[in-house]
Amino acid sequence: MNSAVLSFKTTHPFDGTETGVRADSRDTWQTPGILAAIERACDRIAPVWPLQQFVAVNPFLGLSERSFGDACTFSARMGQGEMLMPASFYAEHYRSGRIEESDVRQALQLAGSSMSLEQCLSLLHEASGQDFGLTGKRWQTLAEHLDAMRGSQWSVLITEEISKWCAAYFDQGQSAWRMPWRGLPLYAAWRRAAAFDRTPELAGLSAFRQTINALPEEPIEAITQILTEMGLPSARLDDACHRQLLTVAGWSSWVCYKHWQTSPEKNQDALRQLLAIRLSYDYALISAVASRQDVETWRGHWQDAPLTDTDTGVALEVRHIMQSAYELATQRPLFEKLASALASTGPWQAQRKNLQAVFCIDVRSEIYRRALEMQSHTIETLGFAGFFGFPIEYIALGHHHGQPQCPVLLKPRFRIRESVTDADVGELRGILEKRWLRKRLNRLWKGFKNSAVSCFSYVEISGLSFAGKLLSDSLGLTRPVVKPGIAGLDKAIVHRIGPVITRQRGRLIAKGPVVETGIALGDRIELARKALQGMSLTDGFARLVLLCGHGSTAVNNPYAAGLDCGACGGHSGEANARVAAAVLNDREVRAGLAAQGLTIPKDTWFVAGLHDTTTDEVRLFDLEQIPHCFGEDLLLLQRWLNQASQLTRQERAPGLGLPRHDAAALMKAVTQRSRDWSQIRPEWGLAGNTAFIAAPRQRTYHFEFDGRVFLHNYDYRQDSDTAILSLIMSAPMVVASWINLQYYASTVDNRRFGSGNKALHNVVGTIGILEGNGGDLRTGLPWQSLHDGKTLRHEPVRLTVVIEAPAEMIEQVLANHAEVRQLVDNHWLHLTRIDPLDNHCYRYLQPQHWQAVTDSGKES
């Protein structure tokens, strides 16, 4: 170890002992201050899920202990990204009348600012002609400092190099040749690879391989040695480490995800290793490039100092106030609707319904729910989390493990396997063997096509035979690739596949381990009870109850999974809907529920469905299991769904640039759009989301929210112990906030929080995308998912949460859930409530302090 330090000192341009810390002391490797700084830096990184399991993530997750205003300053100074729009954006909305003077006054009041309205508007006018963000200097790595001083490109080189090695290390089957050191920890694998890589030396980092080889083999020891030699102030070590990780922010987020569901300790260990790699490059710059003066100047920038100068701080304050005013302007029409008096009659007051349809709270369901309710006054729709309260791992036919079908904040509790209805053991074995054979042949064929030896001869010999397929795919007549869930299966078999909910033991694949699948009766009863209570559906059951999940149809789109569901790991709600319906139709489950006082009528049947949010078609499942006595009800349901689908497509058509007058032509157009492999906007996803409402449906039934609101059914009168409200605020509300903040961040600073131009995307390792052929792993949403080429399709506003419940119940949940209280108290979302007694809206300011909102949306 001493030789490593001596080797460093022979080329180091300054003596590390100037800081008062002995660089060659083993004790410094265990310095609590350095270790704590590393942990704090790693805690600020938010995870990012792989493309196939895309999850909308709050990119500010690691900053949630700060107030939103403080985080805006910190993020900009750290170089993490801008969290506010430029001043010109707010000035334009003020000039157009979207933001009114009353909104600015109220924003100043809520912020506790001493600034007058006139001062704020004057400063806004001055700032609107300035640059996008802070004018002060950002904290920099040594590479960034050298680039700024000398006009070099060390930062780009380092990011490219780290990204290259991370892509090889984490590859999940895309590359034909795999890194030989993947079995080693990340830092160790990188050191082995770096011993053969001459790229840094060719770029000017002399003796790079020898320098890296001289570093300690353990990442913590390497980090500690490098930080000690750099001599940065101890008060800034966490920020310095954070800044290092942000130069490879995408890969930092990926590494954070890798162990998200294992243990925090392993999660931190993986990030430490990436941090050691990044610091090693600055270490090499000190040895080979930077002068003593360079290092001392850079170190001086990290000395304790105010984050911003006075002028910059005032400009940032103005933008923050105008962001709040912009959000108040967005809230105004919402509060005007919610404050309206309830209609004297409504579908909830009619006699027994013919249909109750439970949809996911996803904002895209809001339009379809209105269209369906228009078909008859005997229809009632409800909003509930799209996994329907069944946290399962769903194992597809012929697989030995499955994917989690629940929000990432939860863990699957049960394994559900697929099987073929009415198939005996022999037929099932034959189906599985045929599927495995087809999949193996497909892999071999794909390997042959992509092989370095055969790829050119393959094109020469077989190219013309694919002309017909290329033409039909290009015209949207066929799907370029088969859906993974049905690959290798005959069409007749696909319609017979379904979940098995009963408890079983057996092998899922030949020679595989014996595993338990299904759900025990006691658990099925408990899941059914909690699901119905969460839906506020414990009595007044209709003859048919539709459990309608949602999914999306898109091809040649790396973000296709993100259009399925932004919460449930990029999976559609089909599996959950089918499992939930099967459980709720189970006679034994119904008997168990009746024993607990929850009776489902004998003439009620639960039907599973899936809403395709691209084509707005609804597909029903397991129809052959529905008793014949529901035949007429089922025909009526299918007619209602067809009519609702037409209305929904017509409402969405203008936003997609499609004609809306011809139903048949519109259906054809959206279907072709879903199959078009050149389509960068198959649908708008959750763009435009602004609010989350937890209230009875009658509160929102009469209003159009234009697909911008998450609607969750909640009746506080059925929640005496606040258990349901606790679940709503700690799970669906938090998930909605994650989705909202991902869209928000990708809009305000797409370069750092988004993924840029979708047309330039290249998939890397099947885990993420690069914009172009290099650079950091990109996170967030592409610009085409937020902007239609002329205007923003997503307004950058924080989520407005509206709950109909007494203040005491909401405050009790906040008191019991620190993370939820943090979101509210630090203004990452706006919490309001509807008082069930006086029908007025109140804004949460602090415990036991709610401010009334008038009918015009302004505070009284």
mmCIF file of C-alpha atoms in Angstrom, residues 1-18 21-29 187 191 210-218 220-230 283 286-287:
data_model
loop_
_atom_site.group_PDB
_atom_site.id
_atom_site.type_symbol
_atom_site.label_atom_id
_atom_site.label_comp_id
_atom_site.label_asym_id
_atom_site.label_seq_id
_atom_site.Cartn_x
_atom_site.Cartn_y
_atom_site.Cartn_z
ATOM 1 C CA MET A 1 0.000 0.000 0.000
ATOM 2 C CA ASN A 2 2.866 2.383 0.774
ATOM 3 C CA SER A 3 4.241 1.804 -2.697
ATOM 4 C CA ALA A 4 0.963 3.071 -4.133
ATOM 5 C CA VAL A 5 1.331 6.338 -2.252
ATOM 6 C CA LEU A 6 4.993 6.701 -3.159
ATOM 7 C CA SER A 7 4.225 6.068 -6.819
ATOM 8 C CA PHE A 8 1.635 8.816 -6.666
ATOM 9 C CA LYS A 9 3.941 11.266 -4.971
ATOM 10 C CA THR A 10 6.691 10.874 -7.546
ATOM 11 C CA THR A 11 4.453 12.443 -10.195
ATOM 12 C CA HIS A 12 2.181 14.560 -8.026
ATOM 13 C CA PRO A 13 2.630 18.313 -8.550
ATOM 14 C CA PHE A 14 1.945 19.215 -4.939
ATOM 15 C CA ASP A 15 2.485 17.708 -1.515
ATOM 16 C CA GLY A 16 -0.742 16.226 -0.143
ATOM 17 C CA THR A 17 0.371 16.954 3.424
ATOM 18 C CA GLU A 18 -0.323 20.675 2.899
ATOM 19 C CA VAL A 21 -3.702 15.167 6.654
ATOM 20 C CA ARG A 22 -1.036 12.557 6.101
ATOM 21 C CA ALA A 23 -1.705 10.963 2.722
ATOM 22 C CA ASP A 24 0.250 7.817 3.583
ATOM 23 C CA SER A 25 -1.569 7.114 6.840
ATOM 24 C CA ARG A 26 -3.731 3.984 6.855
ATOM 25 C CA ASP A 27 -5.917 5.649 9.506
ATOM 26 C CA THR A 28 -7.162 8.157 6.950
ATOM 27 C CA TRP A 29 -8.707 5.310 4.968
ATOM 28 C CA TYR A 187 -14.352 -1.572 -9.713
ATOM 29 C CA ARG A 191 -9.217 -2.100 -13.245
ATOM 30 C CA GLN A 210 0.427 2.356 -14.432
ATOM 31 C CA THR A 211 -1.360 5.030 -12.397
ATOM 32 C CA ILE A 212 -4.545 2.964 -12.120
ATOM 33 C CA ASN A 213 -2.611 -0.191 -11.349
ATOM 34 C CA ALA A 214 -0.938 1.612 -8.426
ATOM 35 C CA LEU A 215 -4.276 2.469 -6.807
ATOM 36 C CA PRO A 216 -5.588 0.325 -3.927
ATOM 37 C CA GLU A 217 -7.609 -2.716 -4.983
ATOM 38 C CA GLU A 218 -10.462 -1.927 -2.596
ATOM 39 C CA ILE A 220 -13.182 2.516 -0.380
ATOM 40 C CA GLU A 221 -9.433 2.655 0.111
ATOM 41 C CA ALA A 222 -8.975 4.117 -3.359
ATOM 42 C CA ILE A 223 -11.649 6.786 -2.766
ATOM 43 C CA THR A 224 -10.186 7.710 0.586
ATOM 44 C CA GLN A 225 -6.651 7.961 -0.758
ATOM 45 C CA ILE A 226 -7.692 10.096 -3.731
ATOM 46 C CA LEU A 227 -9.881 12.453 -1.677
ATOM 47 C CA THR A 228 -7.140 12.841 0.903
ATOM 48 C CA GLU A 229 -4.550 13.676 -1.745
ATOM 49 C CA MET A 230 -6.918 16.159 -3.411
ATOM 50 C CA TYR A 283 -6.462 11.231 -10.012
ATOM 51 C CA ILE A 286 -3.479 15.288 -11.424
ATOM 52 C CA SER A 287 -0.621 12.944 -12.172
#
